[in-house]
PDB file of C-alpha atoms in Angstrom:
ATOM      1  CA  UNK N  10     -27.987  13.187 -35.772  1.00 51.00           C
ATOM      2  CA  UNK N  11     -27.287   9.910 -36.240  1.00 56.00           C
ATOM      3  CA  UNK N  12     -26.313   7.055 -33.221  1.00 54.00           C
ATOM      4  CA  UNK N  13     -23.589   4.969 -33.477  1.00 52.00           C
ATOM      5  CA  UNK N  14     -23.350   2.035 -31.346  1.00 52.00           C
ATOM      6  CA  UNK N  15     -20.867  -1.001 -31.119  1.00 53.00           C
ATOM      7  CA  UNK N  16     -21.780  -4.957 -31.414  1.00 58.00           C
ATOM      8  CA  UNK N  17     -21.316  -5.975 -27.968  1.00 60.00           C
ATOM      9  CA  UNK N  18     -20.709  -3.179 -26.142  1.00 55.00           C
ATOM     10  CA  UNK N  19     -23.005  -3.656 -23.231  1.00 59.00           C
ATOM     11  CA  UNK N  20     -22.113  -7.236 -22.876  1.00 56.00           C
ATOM     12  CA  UNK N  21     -18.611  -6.240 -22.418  1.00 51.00           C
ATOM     13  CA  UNK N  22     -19.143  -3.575 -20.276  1.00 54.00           C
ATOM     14  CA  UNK N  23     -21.526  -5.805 -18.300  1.00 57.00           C
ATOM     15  CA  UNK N  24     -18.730  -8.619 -18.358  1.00 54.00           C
ATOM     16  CA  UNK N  25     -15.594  -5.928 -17.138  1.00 57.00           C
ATOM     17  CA  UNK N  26     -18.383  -5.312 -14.300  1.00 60.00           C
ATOM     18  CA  UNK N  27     -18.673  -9.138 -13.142  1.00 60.00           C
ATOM     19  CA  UNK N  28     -15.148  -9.982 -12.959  1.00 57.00           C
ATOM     20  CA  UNK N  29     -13.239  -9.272  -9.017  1.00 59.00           C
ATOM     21  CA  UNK N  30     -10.539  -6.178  -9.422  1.00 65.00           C
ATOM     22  CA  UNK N  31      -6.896  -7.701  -8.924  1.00 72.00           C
ATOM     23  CA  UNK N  32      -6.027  -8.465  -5.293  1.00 76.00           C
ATOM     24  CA  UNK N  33      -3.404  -5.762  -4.312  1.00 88.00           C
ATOM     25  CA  UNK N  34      -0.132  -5.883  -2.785  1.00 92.00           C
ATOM     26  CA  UNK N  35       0.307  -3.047   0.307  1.00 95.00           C
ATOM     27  CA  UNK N  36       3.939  -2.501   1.802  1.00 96.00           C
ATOM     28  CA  UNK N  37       3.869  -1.835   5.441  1.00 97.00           C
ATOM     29  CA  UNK N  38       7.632  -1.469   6.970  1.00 95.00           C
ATOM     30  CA  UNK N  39       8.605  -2.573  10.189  1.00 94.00           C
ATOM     31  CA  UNK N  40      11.413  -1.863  12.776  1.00 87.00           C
ATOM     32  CA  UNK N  41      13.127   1.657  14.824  1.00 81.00           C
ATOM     33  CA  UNK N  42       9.767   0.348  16.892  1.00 88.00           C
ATOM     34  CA  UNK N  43       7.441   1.203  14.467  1.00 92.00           C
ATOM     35  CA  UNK N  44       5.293   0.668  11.673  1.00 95.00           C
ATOM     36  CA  UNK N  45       4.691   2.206   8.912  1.00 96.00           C
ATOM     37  CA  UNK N  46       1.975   3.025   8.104  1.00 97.00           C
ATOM     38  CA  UNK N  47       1.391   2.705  11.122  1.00 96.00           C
ATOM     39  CA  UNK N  48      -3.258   1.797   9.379  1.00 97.00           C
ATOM     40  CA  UNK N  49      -3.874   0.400   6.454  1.00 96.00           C
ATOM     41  CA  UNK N  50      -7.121   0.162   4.642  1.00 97.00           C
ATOM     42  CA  UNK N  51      -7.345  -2.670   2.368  1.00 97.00           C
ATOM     43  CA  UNK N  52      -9.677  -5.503   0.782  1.00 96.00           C
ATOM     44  CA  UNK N  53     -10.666  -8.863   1.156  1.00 96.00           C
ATOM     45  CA  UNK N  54      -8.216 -11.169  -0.852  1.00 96.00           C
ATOM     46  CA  UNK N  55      -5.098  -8.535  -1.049  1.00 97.00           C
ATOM     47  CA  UNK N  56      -1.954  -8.959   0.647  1.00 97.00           C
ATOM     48  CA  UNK N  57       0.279  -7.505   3.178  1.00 98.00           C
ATOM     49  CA  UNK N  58       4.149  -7.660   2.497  1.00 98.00           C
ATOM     50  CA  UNK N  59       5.885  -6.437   6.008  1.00 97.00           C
ATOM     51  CA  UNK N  60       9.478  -5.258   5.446  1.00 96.00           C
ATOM     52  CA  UNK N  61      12.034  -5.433   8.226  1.00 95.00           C
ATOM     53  CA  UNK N  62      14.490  -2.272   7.987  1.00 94.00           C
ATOM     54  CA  UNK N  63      15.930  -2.693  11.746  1.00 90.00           C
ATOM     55  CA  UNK N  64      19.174  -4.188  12.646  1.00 89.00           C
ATOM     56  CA  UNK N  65      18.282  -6.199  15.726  1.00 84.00           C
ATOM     57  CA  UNK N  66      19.652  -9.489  16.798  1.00 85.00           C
ATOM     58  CA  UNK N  67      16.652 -11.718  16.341  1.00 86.00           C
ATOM     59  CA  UNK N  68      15.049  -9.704  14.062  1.00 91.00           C
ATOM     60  CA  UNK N  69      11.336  -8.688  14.513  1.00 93.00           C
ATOM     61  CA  UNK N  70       8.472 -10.413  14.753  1.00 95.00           C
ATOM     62  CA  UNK N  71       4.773  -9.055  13.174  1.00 96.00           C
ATOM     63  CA  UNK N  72       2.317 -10.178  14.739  1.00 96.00           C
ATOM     64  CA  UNK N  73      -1.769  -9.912  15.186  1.00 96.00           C
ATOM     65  CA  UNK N  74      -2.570  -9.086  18.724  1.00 95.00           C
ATOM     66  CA  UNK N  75      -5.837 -11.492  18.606  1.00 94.00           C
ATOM     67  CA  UNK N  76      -3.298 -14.293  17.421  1.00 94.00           C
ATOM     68  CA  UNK N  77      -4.744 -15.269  14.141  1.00 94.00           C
ATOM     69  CA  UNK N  78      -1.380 -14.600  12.072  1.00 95.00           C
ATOM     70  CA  UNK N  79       2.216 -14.255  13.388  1.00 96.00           C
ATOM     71  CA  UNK N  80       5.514 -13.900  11.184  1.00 97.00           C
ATOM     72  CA  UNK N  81       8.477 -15.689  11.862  1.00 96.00           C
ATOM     73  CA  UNK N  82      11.690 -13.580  12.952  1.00 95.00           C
ATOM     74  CA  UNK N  83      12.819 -10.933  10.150  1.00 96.00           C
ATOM     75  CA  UNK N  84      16.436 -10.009  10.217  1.00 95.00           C
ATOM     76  CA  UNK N  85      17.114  -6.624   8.550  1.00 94.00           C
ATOM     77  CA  UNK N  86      15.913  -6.561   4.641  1.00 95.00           C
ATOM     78  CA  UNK N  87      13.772  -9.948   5.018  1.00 96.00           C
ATOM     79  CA  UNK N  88       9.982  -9.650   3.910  1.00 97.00           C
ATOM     80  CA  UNK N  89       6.782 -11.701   5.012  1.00 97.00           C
ATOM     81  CA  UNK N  90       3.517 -11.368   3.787  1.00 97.00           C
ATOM     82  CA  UNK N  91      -0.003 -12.272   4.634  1.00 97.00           C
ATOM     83  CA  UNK N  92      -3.261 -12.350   2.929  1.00 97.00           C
ATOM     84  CA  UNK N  93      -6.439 -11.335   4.391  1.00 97.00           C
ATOM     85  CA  UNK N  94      -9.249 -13.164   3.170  1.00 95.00           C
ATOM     86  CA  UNK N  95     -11.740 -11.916   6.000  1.00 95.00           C
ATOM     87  CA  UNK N  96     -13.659  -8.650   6.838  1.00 97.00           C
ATOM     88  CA  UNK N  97     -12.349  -7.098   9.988  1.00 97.00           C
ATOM     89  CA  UNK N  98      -9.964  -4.564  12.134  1.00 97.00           C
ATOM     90  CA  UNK N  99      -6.520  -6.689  13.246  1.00 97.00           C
ATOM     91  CA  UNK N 100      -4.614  -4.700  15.691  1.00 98.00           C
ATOM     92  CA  UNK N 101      -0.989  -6.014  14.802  1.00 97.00           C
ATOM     93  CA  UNK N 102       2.120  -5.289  16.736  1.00 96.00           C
ATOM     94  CA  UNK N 103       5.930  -5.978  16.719  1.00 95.00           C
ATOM     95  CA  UNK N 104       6.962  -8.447  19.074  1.00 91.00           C
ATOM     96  CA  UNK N 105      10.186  -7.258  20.382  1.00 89.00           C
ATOM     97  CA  UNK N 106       8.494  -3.318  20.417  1.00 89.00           C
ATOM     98  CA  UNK N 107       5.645  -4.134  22.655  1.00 89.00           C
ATOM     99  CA  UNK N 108       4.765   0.224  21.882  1.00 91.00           C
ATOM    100  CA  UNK N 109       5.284  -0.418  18.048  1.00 92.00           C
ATOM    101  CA  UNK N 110       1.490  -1.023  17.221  1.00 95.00           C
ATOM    102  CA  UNK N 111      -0.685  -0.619  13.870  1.00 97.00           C
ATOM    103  CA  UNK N 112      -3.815  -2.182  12.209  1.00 97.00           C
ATOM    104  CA  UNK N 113      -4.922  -3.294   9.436  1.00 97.00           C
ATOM    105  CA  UNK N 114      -8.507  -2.853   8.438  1.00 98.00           C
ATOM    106  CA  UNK N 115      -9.993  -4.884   5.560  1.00 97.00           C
ATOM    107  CA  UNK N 116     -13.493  -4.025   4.126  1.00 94.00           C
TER     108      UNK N 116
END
């Protein structure tokens, strides 16, 4: 039996190791006083795009409940996104739904 191996193999393999996956993109929708999901598991360096799908004069308003990111008023349709670029739980919540409450965990 004979062994065939490939010039460079390990050093690619070792190379596709090194390099950080792609930061990620999660959609979490708000509005009808919720969100959806209402947890979301993610990891440091990806992104959070919130979608507002209520009609509500105003809009809605995403928000962390320890303060460290807030979005500006959504009308119906408009996004806003955030990126996470530390380890932790954030309890978020919609403004105008004071009972509308999710997190967002990033590992």
């Amino acid at each position: 039996m004979r062994r065939i191996t490939l010039p460079g193999a390990a050093a690619l393999l070792a190379l596709a190791l090194a390099l950080p996956a792609a930061a990620a993109e999660v959609k979490v929708t708000v509005g009808h006083s919720r969100i959806d999901p209402a947890r979301v598991k993610i990891a440091v360096g990806d992104t959070v795009v919130f979608h507002n799908v209520d009609e509500m004069p105003g809009g809605h308003t995403v928000a962390a409940r320890d303060g460290s990111f807030s979005s500006p008023p959504l009308a119906k349709g408009e996004a806003w996104s955030h990126t996470f670029d530390k380890a932790g739980t954030y309890p978020i919540g919609i403004e105008q739904h004071p009972d509308a409450v999710g997190e967002i965990v990033v590992e």
